Tab-separated table of C-alpha atoms in Angstrom:
chain	number	residue	atom	x	y	z
A	1	MET	CA	-105.682	-78.074	83.250
A	2	THR	CA	-108.212	-81.047	84.842
A	3	ASP	CA	-107.717	-83.963	85.878
A	4	GLN	CA	-109.392	-85.096	83.473
A	5	THR	CA	-107.210	-83.304	80.859
A	6	LEU	CA	-103.875	-85.074	82.460
A	7	HIS	CA	-105.453	-88.468	82.113
A	8	THR	CA	-106.958	-88.448	78.288
A	9	LEU	CA	-103.146	-88.314	77.587
A	10	GLN	CA	-102.225	-91.357	79.047
A	11	LEU	CA	-99.993	-90.164	81.170
A	12	THR	CA	-96.731	-92.209	83.015
A	13	PRO	CA	-97.531	-92.200	86.699
A	14	GLU	CA	-93.915	-90.605	87.183
A	15	VAL	CA	-95.106	-87.930	84.320
A	16	GLU	CA	-98.621	-87.232	85.917
A	17	ARG	CA	-96.687	-87.007	89.096
A	18	ILE	CA	-94.191	-84.004	87.949
A	19	THR	CA	-96.828	-82.929	86.481
A	20	GLN	CA	-99.633	-82.138	89.057
A	21	ALA	CA	-96.294	-81.000	91.283
A	22	LEU	CA	-95.793	-78.026	88.690
A	23	LEU	CA	-99.408	-77.120	88.367
A	24	GLN	CA	-99.845	-76.403	91.810
A	25	PRO	CA	-100.434	-72.527	92.405
A	26	ASP	CA	-98.880	-71.395	95.347
A	27	GLN	CA	-95.886	-74.071	96.169
A	28	PRO	CA	-93.282	-73.947	92.704
A	29	HIS	CA	-91.515	-76.628	92.057
A	30	ARG	CA	-88.138	-77.417	91.058
A	31	LEU	CA	-87.204	-79.814	88.887
A	32	THR	CA	-84.499	-82.992	89.769
A	33	ASP	CA	-82.444	-83.488	87.642
A	34	GLU	CA	-84.291	-87.400	87.044
A	35	GLU	CA	-87.880	-85.412	87.295
A	36	ALA	CA	-86.459	-83.840	84.067
A	37	LEU	CA	-84.989	-86.768	82.189
A	38	THR	CA	-88.474	-88.194	83.230
A	39	LEU	CA	-90.151	-85.264	81.269
A	40	MET	CA	-87.290	-85.315	78.265
A	41	ARG	CA	-88.327	-88.905	77.871
A	42	GLU	CA	-92.219	-90.045	78.625
A	43	ALA	CA	-94.072	-86.689	78.666
A	44	PRO	CA	-96.062	-85.675	75.804
A	45	VAL	CA	-94.128	-83.114	73.410
A	46	ALA	CA	-97.950	-81.108	73.852
A	47	LEU	CA	-98.007	-81.307	77.123
A	48	LEU	CA	-94.401	-80.029	77.902
A	49	GLY	CA	-95.490	-76.877	75.691
A	50	THR	CA	-98.461	-75.975	78.188
A	51	LEU	CA	-96.290	-76.440	81.816
A	52	ALA	CA	-93.838	-74.302	80.302
A	53	VAL	CA	-96.282	-71.853	78.985
A	54	ALA	CA	-97.875	-71.580	82.151
A	55	ARG	CA	-94.481	-71.291	84.071
A	56	LYS	CA	-93.649	-68.855	81.183
A	57	ARG	CA	-96.638	-66.553	82.101
A	58	ALA	CA	-95.273	-66.679	85.439
A	59	VAL	CA	-92.321	-64.793	84.844
A	60	SER	CA	-93.015	-62.707	82.173
A	61	GLY	CA	-96.835	-62.391	82.625
A	62	PRO	CA	-98.308	-61.535	78.478
A	63	ASN	CA	-94.791	-60.320	77.743
A	64	VAL	CA	-92.568	-61.475	74.510
A	65	TYR	CA	-89.233	-59.637	74.236
A	66	TYR	CA	-87.086	-58.481	71.082
A	67	ASN	CA	-84.310	-55.684	70.963
A	68	ARG	CA	-82.968	-53.162	67.713
A	69	ASN	CA	-79.575	-54.421	67.261
A	70	ILE	CA	-76.971	-55.906	65.406
A	71	HIS	CA	-73.879	-57.924	65.142
A	72	ILE	CA	-70.248	-57.072	64.544
A	73	GLU	CA	-68.111	-60.255	64.114
A	74	PRO	CA	-64.698	-59.285	63.536
A	75	THR	CA	-63.343	-61.990	61.754
A	76	ASN	CA	-63.869	-66.004	61.267
A	77	ILE	CA	-60.522	-66.983	61.792
A	78	CYS	CA	-59.742	-69.470	65.234
A	79	VAL	CA	-57.220	-70.421	67.482
A	80	PHE	CA	-59.580	-73.727	67.497
A	81	LYS	CA	-61.221	-76.786	65.709
A	82	CYS	CA	-64.532	-76.784	66.804
A	83	ARG	CA	-66.056	-80.314	64.816
A	84	PHE	CA	-69.568	-78.977	64.637
A	85	CYS	CA	-68.431	-74.942	63.483
A	86	SER	CA	-69.537	-74.612	59.961
A	87	TYR	CA	-67.854	-70.997	60.838
A	88	ARG	CA	-64.546	-70.674	61.643
A	89	ARG	CA	-61.409	-70.541	59.594
A	90	SER	CA	-57.354	-70.563	59.007
A	91	ALA	CA	-55.666	-67.172	57.981
A	92	GLY	CA	-55.384	-67.460	54.278
A	93	GLU	CA	-58.957	-69.701	52.877
A	94	PRO	CA	-61.356	-68.339	50.210
A	95	ASP	CA	-63.632	-67.016	52.685
A	96	ALA	CA	-61.693	-65.725	55.882
A	97	TRP	CA	-61.962	-62.598	57.104
A	98	TYR	CA	-60.354	-59.846	59.146
A	99	TYR	CA	-61.850	-56.887	59.402
A	100	SER	CA	-59.795	-54.141	61.537
A	101	LEU	CA	-59.988	-51.727	64.236
A	102	ASP	CA	-60.593	-48.915	61.781
A	103	ASP	CA	-63.408	-51.409	59.611
A	104	VAL	CA	-65.136	-52.200	63.097
A	105	GLU	CA	-65.535	-48.537	63.639
A	106	ARG	CA	-66.642	-48.021	59.884
A	107	LEU	CA	-69.299	-49.777	60.843
A	108	ALA	CA	-70.374	-49.163	63.656
A	109	ALA	CA	-70.352	-45.565	62.300
A	110	GLU	CA	-72.791	-46.386	59.236
A	111	ARG	CA	-75.548	-47.272	62.224
A	112	VAL	CA	-75.206	-44.026	63.538
A	113	GLY	CA	-78.357	-42.807	64.056
A	114	GLU	CA	-80.433	-45.746	63.741
A	115	PRO	CA	-82.838	-46.570	66.301
A	116	ILE	CA	-80.808	-49.696	67.873
A	117	THR	CA	-80.027	-49.790	71.748
A	118	GLU	CA	-77.140	-52.877	71.424
A	119	VAL	CA	-74.379	-54.008	69.592
A	120	HIS	CA	-73.154	-57.450	69.885
A	121	ILE	CA	-69.571	-58.297	69.265
A	122	VAL	CA	-68.049	-62.488	68.656
A	123	GLY	CA	-66.433	-63.486	66.305
A	124	GLY	CA	-63.384	-66.500	65.616
A	125	VAL	CA	-60.477	-66.879	68.384
A	126	HIS	CA	-58.162	-64.928	66.467
A	127	PRO	CA	-54.132	-65.838	67.204
A	128	LYS	CA	-53.005	-62.230	66.887
A	129	HIS	CA	-55.381	-60.875	69.530
A	130	ASP	CA	-54.521	-59.105	73.003
A	131	LEU	CA	-56.776	-57.697	75.646
A	132	GLU	CA	-55.620	-54.182	74.408
A	133	TYR	CA	-57.292	-55.174	70.834
A	134	TYR	CA	-60.251	-56.087	72.679
A	135	CYS	CA	-61.258	-53.080	74.756
A	136	GLU	CA	-59.862	-50.724	71.672
A	137	MET	CA	-61.648	-52.175	69.992
A	138	ILE	CA	-64.712	-51.488	72.279
A	139	ARG	CA	-63.861	-47.928	72.939
A	140	ARG	CA	-63.850	-47.696	68.922
A	141	VAL	CA	-67.766	-48.868	68.107
A	142	LYS	CA	-68.830	-46.899	72.270
A	143	ARG	CA	-66.859	-43.155	70.682
A	144	VAL	CA	-69.779	-43.734	67.449
A	145	LEU	CA	-72.313	-45.247	68.702
A	146	PRO	CA	-72.377	-44.322	72.500
A	147	HIS	CA	-75.960	-44.792	73.288
A	148	VAL	CA	-75.550	-48.459	72.717
A	149	VAL	CA	-74.921	-51.358	74.911
A	150	VAL	CA	-71.939	-53.556	73.429
A	151	LYS	CA	-72.771	-57.145	74.460
A	152	ALA	CA	-69.233	-58.691	73.799
A	153	TYR	CA	-67.106	-61.641	73.347
A	154	THR	CA	-67.706	-65.255	74.578
A	155	ALA	CA	-66.763	-66.643	77.768
A	156	VAL	CA	-63.856	-68.579	75.139
A	157	GLU	CA	-62.776	-65.490	74.080
A	158	LEU	CA	-62.109	-64.059	77.252
A	159	HIS	CA	-60.725	-66.748	78.527
A	160	TYR	CA	-58.141	-67.268	76.456
A	161	ILE	CA	-57.008	-62.998	75.771
A	162	ILE	CA	-57.341	-62.337	79.926
A	163	THR	CA	-54.946	-65.929	80.281
A	164	LYS	CA	-52.985	-65.091	77.392
A	165	ALA	CA	-52.547	-61.365	79.053
A	166	GLY	CA	-51.414	-63.144	82.934
A	167	LEU	CA	-54.114	-61.264	84.425
A	168	THR	CA	-56.707	-62.955	86.877
A	169	LEU	CA	-60.222	-63.549	85.147
A	170	GLU	CA	-61.524	-60.229	87.269
A	171	GLU	CA	-58.403	-58.152	85.912
A	172	GLY	CA	-59.119	-59.023	82.849
A	173	LEU	CA	-62.682	-58.824	83.121
A	174	LYS	CA	-62.454	-55.268	84.801
A	175	ARG	CA	-60.622	-53.567	82.203
A	176	LEU	CA	-62.667	-55.094	78.834
A	177	GLN	CA	-65.749	-53.351	82.002
A	178	GLU	CA	-64.175	-50.050	81.368
A	179	ALA	CA	-63.402	-49.743	78.192
A	180	GLY	CA	-67.637	-49.993	77.948
A	181	MET	CA	-68.196	-53.243	77.722
A	182	GLY	CA	-71.806	-53.141	79.479
A	183	ALA	CA	-72.796	-56.996	78.736
A	184	ILE	CA	-71.114	-60.528	77.857
A	185	PRO	CA	-73.317	-62.380	75.377
A	186	GLY	CA	-73.740	-66.603	75.829
A	187	GLY	CA	-71.558	-68.441	73.255
A	188	GLY	CA	-69.447	-70.946	73.775
A	189	ALA	CA	-70.548	-73.635	76.457
A	190	GLU	CA	-71.401	-76.472	73.915
A	191	ILE	CA	-71.609	-79.121	76.305
A	192	PHE	CA	-70.458	-79.557	79.611
A	193	ALA	CA	-69.912	-82.797	79.877
A	194	PRO	CA	-66.244	-83.614	79.288
A	195	GLU	CA	-66.603	-87.183	77.943
A	196	ILE	CA	-68.703	-84.996	74.959
A	197	ARG	CA	-66.250	-82.267	74.862
A	198	GLU	CA	-63.320	-84.080	74.421
A	199	GLN	CA	-64.939	-85.208	70.709
A	200	ILE	CA	-66.290	-82.055	69.801
A	201	CYS	CA	-64.163	-79.702	71.162
A	202	PRO	CA	-61.395	-80.822	72.494
A	203	GLU	CA	-59.093	-77.217	71.922
A	204	LYS	CA	-62.089	-75.231	73.560
A	205	PRO	CA	-62.124	-74.062	77.183
A	206	THR	CA	-63.578	-76.539	79.877
A	207	ALA	CA	-66.974	-76.191	81.124
A	208	GLU	CA	-64.989	-75.007	84.282
A	209	GLU	CA	-63.447	-72.330	83.061
A	210	TRP	CA	-66.489	-71.165	80.866
A	211	LEU	CA	-68.229	-71.224	83.970
A	212	ALA	CA	-65.227	-69.309	86.337
A	213	THR	CA	-65.821	-66.502	83.292
A	214	HIS	CA	-69.196	-66.132	83.853
A	215	GLU	CA	-68.973	-66.121	87.565
A	216	ALA	CA	-65.818	-63.577	87.126
A	217	ALA	CA	-67.937	-61.069	84.995
A	218	HIS	CA	-70.778	-61.416	87.776
A	219	ARG	CA	-69.139	-60.836	90.663
A	220	LEU	CA	-68.183	-57.497	89.273
A	221	GLY	CA	-72.681	-56.570	88.463
A	222	ILE	CA	-72.215	-57.542	84.276
A	223	SER	CA	-74.212	-59.591	83.296
A	224	THR	CA	-74.401	-62.254	80.859
A	225	ASN	CA	-76.705	-65.038	78.497
A	226	CYS	CA	-75.984	-68.949	78.857
A	227	THR	CA	-76.149	-71.084	75.641
A	228	ILE	CA	-76.443	-75.407	75.120
A	229	LEU	CA	-75.284	-76.969	71.819
A	230	TYR	CA	-78.162	-79.437	71.608
A	231	GLY	CA	-79.194	-81.943	68.593
A	232	HIS	CA	-75.481	-83.739	67.710
A	233	ILE	CA	-73.402	-86.392	69.902
A	234	GLU	CA	-74.971	-85.742	73.228
A	235	GLN	CA	-77.290	-88.298	75.066
A	236	TYR	CA	-80.608	-86.436	77.613
A	237	GLU	CA	-78.058	-86.564	80.028
A	238	HIS	CA	-76.027	-84.249	79.691
A	239	ARG	CA	-78.191	-81.729	78.535
A	240	ILE	CA	-79.356	-82.235	81.685
A	241	ASP	CA	-76.458	-81.828	82.990
A	242	HIS	CA	-75.591	-78.589	81.846
A	243	LEU	CA	-78.290	-76.861	82.503
A	244	HIS	CA	-78.062	-78.055	86.092
A	245	ARG	CA	-74.264	-76.352	85.837
A	246	LEU	CA	-76.293	-73.474	85.153
A	247	ARG	CA	-78.456	-73.292	87.664
A	248	GLU	CA	-76.581	-73.658	90.714
A	249	LEU	CA	-74.223	-70.846	89.426
A	250	GLN	CA	-77.513	-68.772	88.895
A	251	ASP	CA	-78.677	-70.061	92.262
A	252	ARG	CA	-74.933	-68.020	93.878
A	253	THR	CA	-74.676	-64.856	91.562
A	254	HIS	CA	-77.742	-64.247	90.420
A	255	GLY	CA	-76.445	-62.876	87.073
A	256	PHE	CA	-78.003	-64.396	84.050
A	257	ASP	CA	-80.686	-62.654	82.309
A	258	ALA	CA	-81.611	-65.072	79.937
A	259	PHE	CA	-80.753	-68.471	78.203
A	260	ILE	CA	-80.923	-69.511	74.436
A	261	PRO	CA	-80.508	-73.172	73.479
A	262	LEU	CA	-79.247	-73.578	70.374
A	263	LYS	CA	-79.636	-75.964	67.811
A	264	TYR	CA	-76.408	-77.980	65.845
A	265	ARG	CA	-76.835	-77.313	62.240
A	266	ASN	CA	-75.021	-79.721	60.606
A	267	ARG	CA	-73.999	-77.897	56.837
A	268	HIS	CA	-69.578	-77.775	55.968
A	269	ASN	CA	-68.357	-79.519	59.030
A	270	SER	CA	-66.944	-81.782	60.315
A	271	MET	CA	-70.208	-84.030	61.641
A	272	SER	CA	-72.378	-83.413	58.923
A	273	ALA	CA	-73.454	-86.813	58.517
A	274	ILE	CA	-74.992	-86.882	62.148
A	275	GLY	CA	-77.789	-85.329	60.507
A	276	GLU	CA	-80.151	-82.775	62.549
A	277	VAL	CA	-83.023	-83.099	65.424
A	278	SER	CA	-86.720	-82.788	64.745
A	279	LEU	CA	-88.882	-79.597	65.167
A	280	PRO	CA	-90.713	-81.526	68.228
A	281	GLU	CA	-87.048	-82.198	69.819
A	282	ASP	CA	-86.540	-78.388	69.639
A	283	MET	CA	-89.616	-78.107	70.820
A	284	LYS	CA	-88.860	-79.972	74.079
A	285	MET	CA	-85.575	-78.837	74.452
A	286	MET	CA	-86.880	-75.033	74.263
A	287	ALA	CA	-89.924	-76.607	77.209
A	288	ILE	CA	-87.134	-78.214	79.328
A	289	SER	CA	-85.135	-75.511	79.584
A	290	ARG	CA	-87.928	-72.850	81.056
A	291	LEU	CA	-89.395	-75.559	84.068
A	292	TYR	CA	-85.982	-76.564	84.725
A	293	LEU	CA	-84.020	-73.162	85.095
A	294	ASP	CA	-86.430	-71.774	86.442
A	295	ASN	CA	-83.801	-68.990	88.103
A	296	ILE	CA	-83.088	-67.536	84.943
A	297	PRO	CA	-85.717	-65.162	83.686
A	298	HIS	CA	-85.634	-65.222	80.341
A	299	ILE	CA	-85.368	-68.140	77.380
A	300	LYS	CA	-84.788	-66.842	73.994
A	301	ALA	CA	-85.708	-67.619	70.721
A	302	TYR	CA	-82.916	-67.003	68.610
A	303	TRP	CA	-84.906	-66.854	65.178
A	304	PRO	CA	-82.116	-67.275	63.144
A	305	MET	CA	-81.336	-70.666	64.426
A	306	LEU	CA	-84.550	-71.996	64.655
A	307	GLY	CA	-85.886	-69.641	61.314
A	308	ILE	CA	-89.201	-67.460	61.727
A	309	SER	CA	-91.868	-70.422	61.904
A	310	ALA	CA	-90.504	-72.171	64.630
A	311	THR	CA	-89.357	-69.226	66.611
A	312	GLU	CA	-93.410	-68.113	66.109
A	313	LEU	CA	-93.697	-72.102	67.488
A	314	ALA	CA	-91.258	-71.307	70.229
A	315	LEU	CA	-93.820	-68.737	71.702
A	316	SER	CA	-96.023	-71.720	73.163
A	317	PHE	CA	-93.319	-73.862	74.352
A	318	GLY	CA	-91.948	-71.039	76.931
A	319	ALA	CA	-89.692	-68.589	75.230
A	320	ASP	CA	-90.157	-64.722	75.813
A	321	ASP	CA	-87.350	-63.733	73.889
A	322	ILE	CA	-87.146	-63.306	69.845
A	323	ASP	CA	-83.756	-61.710	70.079
A	324	GLY	CA	-83.592	-58.557	67.290
A	325	THR	CA	-83.882	-56.956	63.741
A	326	ILE	CA	-80.067	-57.949	63.457
A	327	ASP	CA	-80.477	-56.533	59.703
A	328	ASP	CA	-78.263	-59.453	58.235
A	329	THR	CA	-75.505	-59.064	60.518
A	330	THR	CA	-74.035	-62.320	61.541
A	331	LYS	CA	-72.741	-65.962	59.658
A	332	ILE	CA	-72.709	-67.543	61.896
A	333	TYR	CA	-76.304	-70.005	61.773
A	334	SER	CA	-76.406	-68.970	57.925
A	335	MET	CA	-72.799	-70.411	57.151
A	336	ALA	CA	-74.200	-74.120	58.717
A	337	GLY	CA	-77.013	-74.328	56.721
A	338	ALA	CA	-79.861	-72.400	58.207
A	339	GLU	CA	-83.401	-71.561	57.214
A	340	GLU	CA	-82.504	-67.367	57.780
A	341	GLN	CA	-79.559	-66.470	55.217
A	342	ARG	CA	-80.147	-63.204	55.044
A	343	PRO	CA	-81.282	-63.048	58.798
A	344	ARG	CA	-83.083	-60.189	59.250
A	345	LEU	CA	-86.745	-58.962	60.582
A	346	THR	CA	-87.974	-55.436	60.887
A	347	THR	CA	-89.874	-54.537	64.547
A	348	GLU	CA	-93.070	-54.927	62.417
A	349	ARG	CA	-92.402	-58.519	61.756
A	350	MET	CA	-91.562	-59.249	65.266
A	351	GLU	CA	-94.832	-57.626	66.778
A	352	GLN	CA	-96.772	-59.383	64.100
A	353	LEU	CA	-94.732	-62.860	64.862
A	354	VAL	CA	-95.759	-61.893	68.546
A	355	ARG	CA	-98.889	-61.433	68.970
A	356	SER	CA	-100.254	-63.734	66.413
A	357	ALA	CA	-98.391	-66.313	69.184
A	358	GLY	CA	-101.220	-64.803	71.567
A	359	PHE	CA	-98.541	-62.344	72.849
A	360	GLU	CA	-98.144	-59.571	73.670
A	361	PRO	CA	-94.104	-57.555	71.812
A	362	VAL	CA	-92.238	-55.379	74.232
A	363	GLU	CA	-89.061	-53.544	73.063
A	364	ARG	CA	-85.976	-54.201	75.176
A	365	ASP	CA	-82.910	-53.430	76.187
A	366	THR	CA	-80.032	-55.238	76.594
A	367	TYR	CA	-81.057	-55.573	80.337
A	368	TYR	CA	-84.687	-56.170	79.327
A	369	HIS	CA	-85.651	-53.246	80.905
A	370	ALA	CA	-89.035	-52.017	78.261
A	371	VAL	CA	-88.505	-49.206	75.656
A	372	VAL	CA	-90.373	-46.189	75.424
A	373	ARG	CA	-90.398	-44.346	72.111
A	374	ASP	CA	-91.692	-40.791	71.234
A	375	THR	CA	-94.542	-41.688	68.717
A	376	LEU	CA	-94.819	-38.158	68.265
């Protein structure tokens, strides 16, 4: 980006200064919280996209990743009553569900012979489940699909069941790891700011407890993802505070593989009246995530949440991962009114999407190793 181009954008002096700092090829610039807020408030969205793609290319080159995965959501019965959640039900409600261990094993067995590399397990925090139940669920999946990585349970689920078992976080996570848990998804982070958390999910584990769970996992060598839920009652300051805490933990542990900005969807929950943020706001969040989280290698545009067209656009705002095939195995966002009511993509469609955005599709495993398949 030339000085002349910057001039035509009519940037404020501070945005221009930050932009010039980010564009220095030999001197990587770490955004301060104040600089990130300035970019969020004042920078043109197109500029943020240009800066974010430059940062993405420095990290992952032309590659954009996807995987072959399914979700298993054992129950939507949950002890917590988060105001933003369209998924949670109480036992006995008409659209509540509960899968027994035999049911979970059957769902996994239906995938025998398919080329999936990951089973992603998350659900409601059921009041009757304990740590051994969670361990046995993983064993059942691994028994019928021994080759897959089981990425299982949010930090909210993990903190609840491990605390209930009277164990330290590391003791409980070690038991799950021994049962076959290979990674942890990033859900449940929501917004870390206590004044916002108190309004939208007061019963849930605190930000400190969420972060402590992931830190304990990292100490055990378990890789994890991380998320934010944005676009509800939070302000930009709360978003940057959230990113700051993630970046700080990553500086210590280097255990996060990917960050996923998750958009609040407003159908069928008690916060529906506040509406949803715009597509430009989604792209701004994607770009700022890439620019601020300079120590987390991958930024994911989660297509069941964004929709397919917005996911393709997100690749021009710093994302380098679009998640997986999924095959209509998750209801979390469809129940909240997301565009993709039956989330399913073929690998051919995913690769086409990535190439249309000007990048090179790469099938990955859970740990971002390229998957090489025999084409004969």
